[in-house]
Every structure is written in structure tokens, then in C-alpha cells.
Coordinates of C-alpha atoms in Angstrom, one line a residue:
X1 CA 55.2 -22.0 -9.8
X2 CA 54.5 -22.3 -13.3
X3 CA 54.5 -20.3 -16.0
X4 CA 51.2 -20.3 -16.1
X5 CA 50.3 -19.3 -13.0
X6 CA 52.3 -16.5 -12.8
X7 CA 51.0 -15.1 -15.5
X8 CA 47.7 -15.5 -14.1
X9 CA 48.9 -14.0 -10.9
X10 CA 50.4 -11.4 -12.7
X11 CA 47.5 -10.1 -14.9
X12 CA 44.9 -7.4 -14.2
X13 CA 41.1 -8.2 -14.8
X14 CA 41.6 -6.7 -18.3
X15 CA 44.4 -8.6 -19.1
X16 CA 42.7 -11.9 -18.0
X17 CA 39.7 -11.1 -20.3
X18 CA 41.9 -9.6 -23.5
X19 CA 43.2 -13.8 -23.3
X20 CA 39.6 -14.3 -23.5
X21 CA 39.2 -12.4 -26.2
X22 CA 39.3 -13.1 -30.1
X23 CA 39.3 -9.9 -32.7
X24 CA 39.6 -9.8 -36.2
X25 CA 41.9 -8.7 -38.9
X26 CA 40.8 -8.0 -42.1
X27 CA 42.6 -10.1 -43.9
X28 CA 38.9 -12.0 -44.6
X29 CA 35.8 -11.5 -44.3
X30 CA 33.8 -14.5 -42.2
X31 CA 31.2 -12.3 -40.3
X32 CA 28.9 -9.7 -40.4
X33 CA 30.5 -7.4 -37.5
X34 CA 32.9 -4.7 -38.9
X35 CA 36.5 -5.4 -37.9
X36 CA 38.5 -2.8 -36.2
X37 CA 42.6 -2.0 -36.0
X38 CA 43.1 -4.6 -32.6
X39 CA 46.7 -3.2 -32.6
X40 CA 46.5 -0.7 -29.9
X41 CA 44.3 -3.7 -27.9
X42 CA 47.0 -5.7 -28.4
X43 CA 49.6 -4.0 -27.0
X44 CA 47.3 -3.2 -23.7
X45 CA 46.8 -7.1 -23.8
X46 CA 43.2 -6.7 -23.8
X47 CA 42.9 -9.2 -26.8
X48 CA 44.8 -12.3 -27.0
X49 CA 43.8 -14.1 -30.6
X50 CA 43.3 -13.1 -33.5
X51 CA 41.4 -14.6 -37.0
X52 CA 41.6 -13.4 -39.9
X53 CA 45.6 -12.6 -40.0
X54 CA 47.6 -14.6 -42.7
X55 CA 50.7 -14.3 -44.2
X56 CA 54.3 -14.4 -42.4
X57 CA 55.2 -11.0 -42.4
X58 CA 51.7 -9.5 -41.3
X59 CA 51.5 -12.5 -38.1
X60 CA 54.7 -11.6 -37.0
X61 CA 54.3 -8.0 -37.1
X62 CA 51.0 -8.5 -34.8
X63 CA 52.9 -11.2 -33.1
X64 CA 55.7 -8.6 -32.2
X65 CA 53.0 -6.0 -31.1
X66 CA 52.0 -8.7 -28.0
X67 CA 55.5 -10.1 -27.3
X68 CA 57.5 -6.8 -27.3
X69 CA 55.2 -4.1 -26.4
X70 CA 52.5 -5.3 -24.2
X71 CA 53.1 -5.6 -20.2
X72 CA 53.1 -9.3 -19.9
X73 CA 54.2 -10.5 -23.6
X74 CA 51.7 -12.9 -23.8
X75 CA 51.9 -13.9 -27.5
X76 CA 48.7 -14.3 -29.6
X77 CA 46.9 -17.1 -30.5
X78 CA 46.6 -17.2 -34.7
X79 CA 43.6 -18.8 -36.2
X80 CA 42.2 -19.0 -40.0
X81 CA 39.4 -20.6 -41.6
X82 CA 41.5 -23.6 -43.8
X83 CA 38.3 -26.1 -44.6
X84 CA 40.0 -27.9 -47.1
X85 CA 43.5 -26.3 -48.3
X86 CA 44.8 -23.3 -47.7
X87 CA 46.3 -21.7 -50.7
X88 CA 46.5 -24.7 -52.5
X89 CA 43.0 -26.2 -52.5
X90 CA 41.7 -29.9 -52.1
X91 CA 38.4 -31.3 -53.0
X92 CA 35.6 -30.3 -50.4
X93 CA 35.1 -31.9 -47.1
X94 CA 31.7 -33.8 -48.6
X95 CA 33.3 -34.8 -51.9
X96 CA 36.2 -36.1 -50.0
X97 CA 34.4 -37.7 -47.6
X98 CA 33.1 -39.7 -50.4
X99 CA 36.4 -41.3 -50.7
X100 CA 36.0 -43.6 -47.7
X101 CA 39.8 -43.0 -47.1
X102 CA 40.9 -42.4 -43.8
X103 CA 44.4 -42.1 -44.8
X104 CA 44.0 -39.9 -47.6
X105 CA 41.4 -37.4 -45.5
X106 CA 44.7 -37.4 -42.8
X107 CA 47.1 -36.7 -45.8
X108 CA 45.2 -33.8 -47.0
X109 CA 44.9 -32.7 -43.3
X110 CA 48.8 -32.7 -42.9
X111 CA 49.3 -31.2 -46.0
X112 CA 46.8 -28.3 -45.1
X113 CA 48.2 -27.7 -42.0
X114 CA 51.9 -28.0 -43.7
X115 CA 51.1 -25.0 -45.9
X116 CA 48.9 -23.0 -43.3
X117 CA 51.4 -22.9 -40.9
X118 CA 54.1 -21.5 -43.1
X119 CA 51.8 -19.0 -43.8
X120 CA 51.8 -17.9 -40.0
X121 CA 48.5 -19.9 -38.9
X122 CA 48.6 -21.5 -35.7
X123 CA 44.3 -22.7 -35.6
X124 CA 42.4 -23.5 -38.2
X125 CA 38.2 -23.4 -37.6
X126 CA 38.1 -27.0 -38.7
X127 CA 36.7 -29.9 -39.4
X128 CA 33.6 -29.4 -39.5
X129 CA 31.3 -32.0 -38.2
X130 CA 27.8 -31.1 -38.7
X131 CA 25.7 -34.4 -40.2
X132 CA 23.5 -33.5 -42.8
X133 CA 20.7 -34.8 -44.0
X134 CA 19.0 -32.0 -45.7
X135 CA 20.1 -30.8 -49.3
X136 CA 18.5 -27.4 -48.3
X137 CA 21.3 -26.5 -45.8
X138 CA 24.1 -24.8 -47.9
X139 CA 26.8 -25.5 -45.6
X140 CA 26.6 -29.3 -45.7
X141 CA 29.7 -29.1 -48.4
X142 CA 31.9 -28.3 -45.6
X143 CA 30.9 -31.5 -43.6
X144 CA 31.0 -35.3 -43.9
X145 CA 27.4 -36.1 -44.7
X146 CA 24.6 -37.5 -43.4
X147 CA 26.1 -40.5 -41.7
X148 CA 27.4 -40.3 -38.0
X149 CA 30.1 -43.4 -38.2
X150 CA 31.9 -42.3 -41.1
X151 CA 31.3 -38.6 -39.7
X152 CA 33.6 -40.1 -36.5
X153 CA 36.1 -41.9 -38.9
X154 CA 36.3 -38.0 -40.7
X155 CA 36.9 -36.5 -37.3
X156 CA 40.0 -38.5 -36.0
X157 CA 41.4 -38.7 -40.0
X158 CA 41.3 -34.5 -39.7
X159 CA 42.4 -33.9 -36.0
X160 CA 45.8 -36.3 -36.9
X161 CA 46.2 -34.5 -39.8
X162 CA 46.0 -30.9 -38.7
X163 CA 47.4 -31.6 -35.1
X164 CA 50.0 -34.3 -35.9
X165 CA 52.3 -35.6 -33.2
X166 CA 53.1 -32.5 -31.6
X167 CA 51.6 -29.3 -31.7
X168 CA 54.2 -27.8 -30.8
X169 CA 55.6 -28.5 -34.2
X170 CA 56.2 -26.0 -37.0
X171 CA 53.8 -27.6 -39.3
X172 CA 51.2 -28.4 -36.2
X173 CA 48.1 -26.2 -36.3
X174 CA 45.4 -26.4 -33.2
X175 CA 42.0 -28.6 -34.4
X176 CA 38.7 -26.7 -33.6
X177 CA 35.6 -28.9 -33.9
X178 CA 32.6 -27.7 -35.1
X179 CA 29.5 -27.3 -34.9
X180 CA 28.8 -28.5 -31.2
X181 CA 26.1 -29.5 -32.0
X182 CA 23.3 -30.1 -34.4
X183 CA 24.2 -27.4 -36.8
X184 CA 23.0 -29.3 -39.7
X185 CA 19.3 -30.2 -39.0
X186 CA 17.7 -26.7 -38.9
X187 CA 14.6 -26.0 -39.3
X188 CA 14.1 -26.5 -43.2
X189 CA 17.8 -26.0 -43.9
X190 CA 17.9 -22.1 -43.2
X191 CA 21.1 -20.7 -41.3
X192 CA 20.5 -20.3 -38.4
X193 CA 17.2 -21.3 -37.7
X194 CA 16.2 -23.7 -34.8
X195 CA 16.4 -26.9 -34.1
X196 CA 14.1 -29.3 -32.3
X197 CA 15.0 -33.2 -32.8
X198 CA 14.7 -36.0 -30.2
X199 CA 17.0 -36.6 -27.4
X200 CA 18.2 -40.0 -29.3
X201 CA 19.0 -38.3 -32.4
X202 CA 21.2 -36.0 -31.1
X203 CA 23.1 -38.3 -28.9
X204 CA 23.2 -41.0 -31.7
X205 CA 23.7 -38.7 -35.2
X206 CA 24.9 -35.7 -33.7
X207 CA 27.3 -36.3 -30.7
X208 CA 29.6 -39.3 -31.6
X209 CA 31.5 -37.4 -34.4
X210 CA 32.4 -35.1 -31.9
X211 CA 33.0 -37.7 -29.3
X212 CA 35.7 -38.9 -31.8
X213 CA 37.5 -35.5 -32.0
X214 CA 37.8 -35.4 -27.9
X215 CA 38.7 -38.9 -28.2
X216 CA 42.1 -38.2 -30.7
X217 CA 42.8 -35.2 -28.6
X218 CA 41.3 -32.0 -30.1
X219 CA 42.8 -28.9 -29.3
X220 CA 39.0 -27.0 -29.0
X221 CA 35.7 -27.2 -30.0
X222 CA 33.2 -24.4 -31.1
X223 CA 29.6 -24.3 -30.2
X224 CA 27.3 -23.6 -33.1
X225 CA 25.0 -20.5 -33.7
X226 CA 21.5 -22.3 -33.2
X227 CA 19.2 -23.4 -30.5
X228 CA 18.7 -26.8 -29.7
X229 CA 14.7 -27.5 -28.4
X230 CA 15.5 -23.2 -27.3
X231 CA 18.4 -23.5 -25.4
X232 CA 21.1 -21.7 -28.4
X233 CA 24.5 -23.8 -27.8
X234 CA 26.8 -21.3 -26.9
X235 CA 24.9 -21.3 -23.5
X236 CA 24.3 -24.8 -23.5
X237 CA 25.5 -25.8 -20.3
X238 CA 24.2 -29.7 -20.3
X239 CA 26.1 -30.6 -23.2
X240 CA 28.9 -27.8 -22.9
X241 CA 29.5 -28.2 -19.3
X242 CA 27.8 -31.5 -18.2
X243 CA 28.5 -33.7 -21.6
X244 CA 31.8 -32.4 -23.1
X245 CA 33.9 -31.6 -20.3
X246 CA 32.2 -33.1 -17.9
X247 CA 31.5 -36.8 -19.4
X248 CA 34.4 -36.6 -22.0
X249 CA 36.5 -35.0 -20.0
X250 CA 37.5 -32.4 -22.4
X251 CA 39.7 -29.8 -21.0
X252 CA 40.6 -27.8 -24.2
X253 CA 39.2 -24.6 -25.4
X254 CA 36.1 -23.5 -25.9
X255 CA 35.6 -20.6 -28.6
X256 CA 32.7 -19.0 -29.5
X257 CA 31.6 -18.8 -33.4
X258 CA 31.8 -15.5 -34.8
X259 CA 29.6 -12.7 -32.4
X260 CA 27.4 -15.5 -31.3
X261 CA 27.8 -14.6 -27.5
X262 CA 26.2 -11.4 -28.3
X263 CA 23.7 -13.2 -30.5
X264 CA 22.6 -14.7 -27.3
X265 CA 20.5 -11.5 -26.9
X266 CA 19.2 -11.9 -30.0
X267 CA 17.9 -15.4 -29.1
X268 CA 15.9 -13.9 -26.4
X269 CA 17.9 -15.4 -23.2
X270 CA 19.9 -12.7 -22.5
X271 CA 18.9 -9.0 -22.0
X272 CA 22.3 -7.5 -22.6
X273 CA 26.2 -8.1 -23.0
X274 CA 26.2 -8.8 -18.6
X275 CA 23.8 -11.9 -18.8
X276 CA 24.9 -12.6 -22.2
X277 CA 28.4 -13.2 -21.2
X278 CA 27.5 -14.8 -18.0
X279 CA 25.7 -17.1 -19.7
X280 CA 28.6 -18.2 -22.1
X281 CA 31.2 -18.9 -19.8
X282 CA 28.7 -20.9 -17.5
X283 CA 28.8 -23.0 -20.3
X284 CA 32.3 -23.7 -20.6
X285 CA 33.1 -20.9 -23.3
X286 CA 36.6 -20.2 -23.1
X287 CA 36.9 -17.9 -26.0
X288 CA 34.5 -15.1 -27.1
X289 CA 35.1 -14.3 -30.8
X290 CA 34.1 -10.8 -32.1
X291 CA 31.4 -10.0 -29.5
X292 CA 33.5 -7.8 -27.2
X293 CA 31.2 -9.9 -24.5
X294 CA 33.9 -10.9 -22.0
X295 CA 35.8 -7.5 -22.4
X296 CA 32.8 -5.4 -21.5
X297 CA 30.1 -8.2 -20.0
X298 CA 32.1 -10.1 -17.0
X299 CA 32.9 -7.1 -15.0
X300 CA 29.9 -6.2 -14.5
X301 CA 28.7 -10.0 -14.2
X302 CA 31.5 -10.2 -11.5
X303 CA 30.2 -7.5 -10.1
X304 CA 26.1 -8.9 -9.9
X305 CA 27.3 -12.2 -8.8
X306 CA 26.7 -13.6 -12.0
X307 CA 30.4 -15.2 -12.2
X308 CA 33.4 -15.3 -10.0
X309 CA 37.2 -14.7 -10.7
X310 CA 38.0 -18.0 -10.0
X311 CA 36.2 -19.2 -13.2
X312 CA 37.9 -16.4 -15.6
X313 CA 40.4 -17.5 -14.3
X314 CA 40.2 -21.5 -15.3
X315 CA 39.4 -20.1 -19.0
X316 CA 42.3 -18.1 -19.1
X317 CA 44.2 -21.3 -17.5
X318 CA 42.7 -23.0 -20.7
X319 CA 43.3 -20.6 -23.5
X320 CA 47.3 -20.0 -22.0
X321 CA 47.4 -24.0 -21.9
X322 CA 47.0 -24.0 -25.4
X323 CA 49.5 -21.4 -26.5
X324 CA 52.3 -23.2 -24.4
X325 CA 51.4 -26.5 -26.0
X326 CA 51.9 -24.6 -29.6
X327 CA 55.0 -23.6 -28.6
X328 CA 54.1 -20.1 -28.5
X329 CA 56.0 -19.2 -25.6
X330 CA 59.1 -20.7 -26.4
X331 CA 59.1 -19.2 -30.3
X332 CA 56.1 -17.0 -31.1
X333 CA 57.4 -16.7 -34.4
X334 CA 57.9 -19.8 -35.8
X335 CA 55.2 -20.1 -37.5
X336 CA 55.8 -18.4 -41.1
X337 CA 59.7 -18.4 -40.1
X338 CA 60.6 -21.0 -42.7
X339 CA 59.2 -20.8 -46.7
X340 CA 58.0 -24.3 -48.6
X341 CA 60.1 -25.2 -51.4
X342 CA 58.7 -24.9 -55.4
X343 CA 59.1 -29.2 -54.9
X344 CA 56.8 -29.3 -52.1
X345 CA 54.2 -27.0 -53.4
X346 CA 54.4 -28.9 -56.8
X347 CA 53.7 -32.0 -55.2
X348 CA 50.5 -30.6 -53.5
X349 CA 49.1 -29.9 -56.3
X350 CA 49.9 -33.1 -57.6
X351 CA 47.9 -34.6 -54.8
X352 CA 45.0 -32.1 -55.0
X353 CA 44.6 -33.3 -58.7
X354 CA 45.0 -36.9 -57.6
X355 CA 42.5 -36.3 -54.8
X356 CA 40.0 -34.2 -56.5
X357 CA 39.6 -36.9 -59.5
X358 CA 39.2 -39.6 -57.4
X359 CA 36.4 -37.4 -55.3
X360 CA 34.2 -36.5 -58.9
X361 CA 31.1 -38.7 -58.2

């Protein structure tokens, strides 16, 4: 039997739903939900990942918590917002796109990843793929603009970049895509308002960038925070379920944007945390982030007949997949085990001056 499945075997309901479960430190802040100490969850194995935690010594020192002191030893799964640079910063993701450089968008990638990494990272929440057409939207800097071809071209360039050859690798760090999907035409450009285009545009502007990622083997994908024609995407089964893993055939994680399974109440399709949770890992969700959903929702969705065990248990299949092919299992802390030399750092910044002159248009 695998290692995998013995740990699945071996895990109480809890501890199936803590691997399903992303908390924050607060190391940043990236949401509007106030961020508690995980540590004692963490050692209960009732969370799994973490965001929010950089810096060597502070990883491994939550790392240790999950290794040495909770039942199973599950290590945690690491991620950090790295857009474009980590501590050393390139131009953003639409001023670079405007370089219409494929290998220069996968250099920048490595070298964020490169840096990231030693700094304890293991995901990054990146690239973003949103196509945007409307100036109003204030997170179109993040993306590729408004064109879906070179959007795709952006998407492979990144997921080489910050995956590499081998995740497994010191310097690898797990590609999330998002926004799935149709982020960046709401509703006169205000966060988080609705969306309601045609079928065609969204299959033809909206889905081929992500297409692309699945297609140069992205390690997860995160569902955005709006509706699409009323049905929010983190419950969107028909393109979650049907499109992405079905069509595609993407088996990777899923993870939820920041509290947005519990914003599924606020959208109006779910009455509370039960439904709310039900409804995200019909989906495909893999991953709830900062909502407590899974931790608090699924038992008592189990319990309705809302879900079964079987599919928690294909989740936590999917999030455990991931941490073996990071090579968490083998070394959790090899991430941030290693420092980058004043040479290396001093030729980043050579390249994020080169990069950022070439990007001033």
C-alpha cells in the first residue's frame, strides 16, 4: 500500500479535513478575516497549509510543529503570494507581459521561484490569468491583458518558470492558476461584482489561458470570488467539475481564494457553513482557505447526505499528492535549508533592472 493510502487509512475525520484546510499566519495581510495562532491546530493535524508564513526559520519552526508533534506527521503545505518577485522585485505581470518574451516571462519565473523557495515557500498564488479589458478593474496589473493568446503564451512561460522540471526540487515552487474564471470582466470593474457575458466569450477570452496552465502541468488552480450569469465559481460545478477536471483532465488541487467558501453564503446559495461547504467540494474544491468551512461544514454535510467520505477522501488524495510530489515527505525542510549567495542576489537585480527598462512603455 502506499504511502498515501495509509495515511488516508490512518486519519480520523478531523485529520482528513485539517489536510483540507488552509489557515493563515500573519506574516501578511491578503484578507479581511482576522488570522489566529494555527499552532495548536497544527499539532492536532486539523490544518494542513498554511499562507502567509515566510522566512526559513519561522517555516521550519511551523514545519517542525506538523512533523514532530502531530499524530501522523503530515508536513504542511507552504504557500505565499509572489506575483512578480519575491524580495527582489520584477516589473508587474502587465508591464511584463508587454515584452512579448516568452523566455524572459520564464526567467523571471525561475528566478522568483529561486528566491521564494529559499525563503521557505513551497506555493506561490500565481500567475494570474484574468483577461482584462476594462481599465476600471484595479487588479488587471497582476494579469496579462486583454488578449487571450498571449494570456496562454504568459501562462505556460509562468508555470515553467515557477514549477521547473521537478517540483520536487529545492528551488521548485507549486503553480496556482488564477482566477478560474472570468475574474476580470465584472460588472463595471468593481471587486467582486458579477459577471454576466456570453457563453462564447468565456470559452474563447476566458478559458484557453487556463487551458494552457493544465496543459504545461499546473500544480492547482483557484476559483475566483465572483459569480458567473449567478452561479459564484467556487461552486461552479460545470466548469470546476465538468470542464476542468472533467474535459482537461486536471487532477491537481483545487484551493479556494481567501474565505470565499464562506462567501458562498453571502452570495445567496448557501444558508450556512453545511450547504456552503457541500457546495464547494461538489465542485472540485480541494482546499478551503480561511473559511473554517470544511473543518466545521462537512460533518454535518456527511451527516445530511450532502457528501460522502469517499469524496473527502479523493481531496485529501489530491492535496497529499501534491506534498509528495514537493518532496515534502522525504525532506520537509528543505525549503529555506540553503541561503543564496550576495552573487546570485546581485545578479537579480541586475535582471530586474534589465527587465523593468525594457517593460517602461
Amino acid at each position: 500500500m502506499s504511502r498515501i493510502e495509509s495515511l488516508i487509512r490512518a486519519m480520523t475525520l478531523p485529520e482528513k479535513l485539517g489536510q483540507l484546510t488552509m489557515a493563515a499566519g500573519g506574516y501578511a495581510v491578503t484578507g479581511p478575516v482576522l488570522v489566529e495562532d494555527p499552532t495548536g491546530a497544527i499539532k492536532a493535524g486539523t490544518v494542513g497549509n498554511l499562507l502567509n508564513v515566510v522566512g526559513a526559520g519561522d517555516v521550519h519552526k511551523m514545519q517542525r510543529f506538523a512533523v514532530e508533534e502531530s499524530r501522523l506527521g503530515v508536513p504542511l503545505l507552504i504557500g505565499f503570494d509572489v506575483i512578480h518577485g519575491h524580495r527582489i522585485l520584477f516589473p508587474m505581470p502587465l508591464a511584463e507581459a508587454s515584452l512579448f518574451d516568452p523566455a524572459a516571462w520564464t526567467l523571471t519565473a525561475r528566478e522568483s521561484a529561486t528566491e521564494a523557495s529559499a525563503d521557505g515557500v513551497a506555493m506561490t498564488f500565481a500567475p494570474m490569468l484574468d483577461v482584462s479589458r476594462d481599465p476600471r478593474w484595479g487588479r488587471g496589473v497582476e494579469g496579462p491583458g486583454e488578449d487571450p493568446w498571449l494570456a496562454a503564451r504568459f501562462a505556460e512561460a509562468k508555470v515553467r518558470g515557477l514549477q521547473g522540471a521537478n517540483l520536487a526540487a529545492g528551488g521548485a515552487l507549486a503553480a496556482v492558476a488564477k482566477h478560474f474564471c472570468a475574474y476580470g470582466p465584472v460588472t463595471a470593474g468593481r471587486e467582486y461584482a458579477s459577471v454576466d457575458i456570453s457563453e462564447r466569450t468565456v470559452r474563447e477570452v476566458h478559458l484557453p489561458a487556463f487551458a494552457a496552465a493544465v496543459a504545461s502541468g499546473v500544480a492547482a488552480i483557484m476559483p475566483a470570488f465572483n459569480d458567473l450569469a449567478g452561479v459564484p465559481m467556487t461552486a461552479n460545478a460545470v466548469l470546476l467539475r465538468d470542464w476542468l477536471r472533467g474535459r482537461l483532465g486536471f487532477d491537481g488541487v483545487i484551493v479556494s481564494d481567501y474565505n470565499a467558501i464562506g462567501g458562498l453564503i453571502h452570495h445567496g446559495v448557501a444558508a450556512d457553513l453545511t450547504e456552503a461547504a457541500a457546495l464547494a467540494l461538489n465542485a472540485g474544491v480541494d482546499i478551503d482557505m480561511m473559511a473554517g468551512a470544511y473543518l466545521c461544514g462537512l460533518p454535518s454535510a456527511m451527516e445530511r447526505g450532502l457528501v460522502s467520505v469517499a469524496q473527502i477522501d479523493e481531496a485529501v488524495r489530491r492535496v497529499l499528492t501534491l506534498k509528495e510530489r514537493l518532496g515534502l515527505f522525504e525532506d520537509p525542510y528543505r525549503r529555506g535549508s540553503t541561503s543564496e549567495t550576495a552573487a546570485t542576489l546581485l545578479e537579480r537585480r541586475r535582471l530586474a533592472r534589465a527587465f523593468g527598462a525594457r517593460a517602461i512603455v
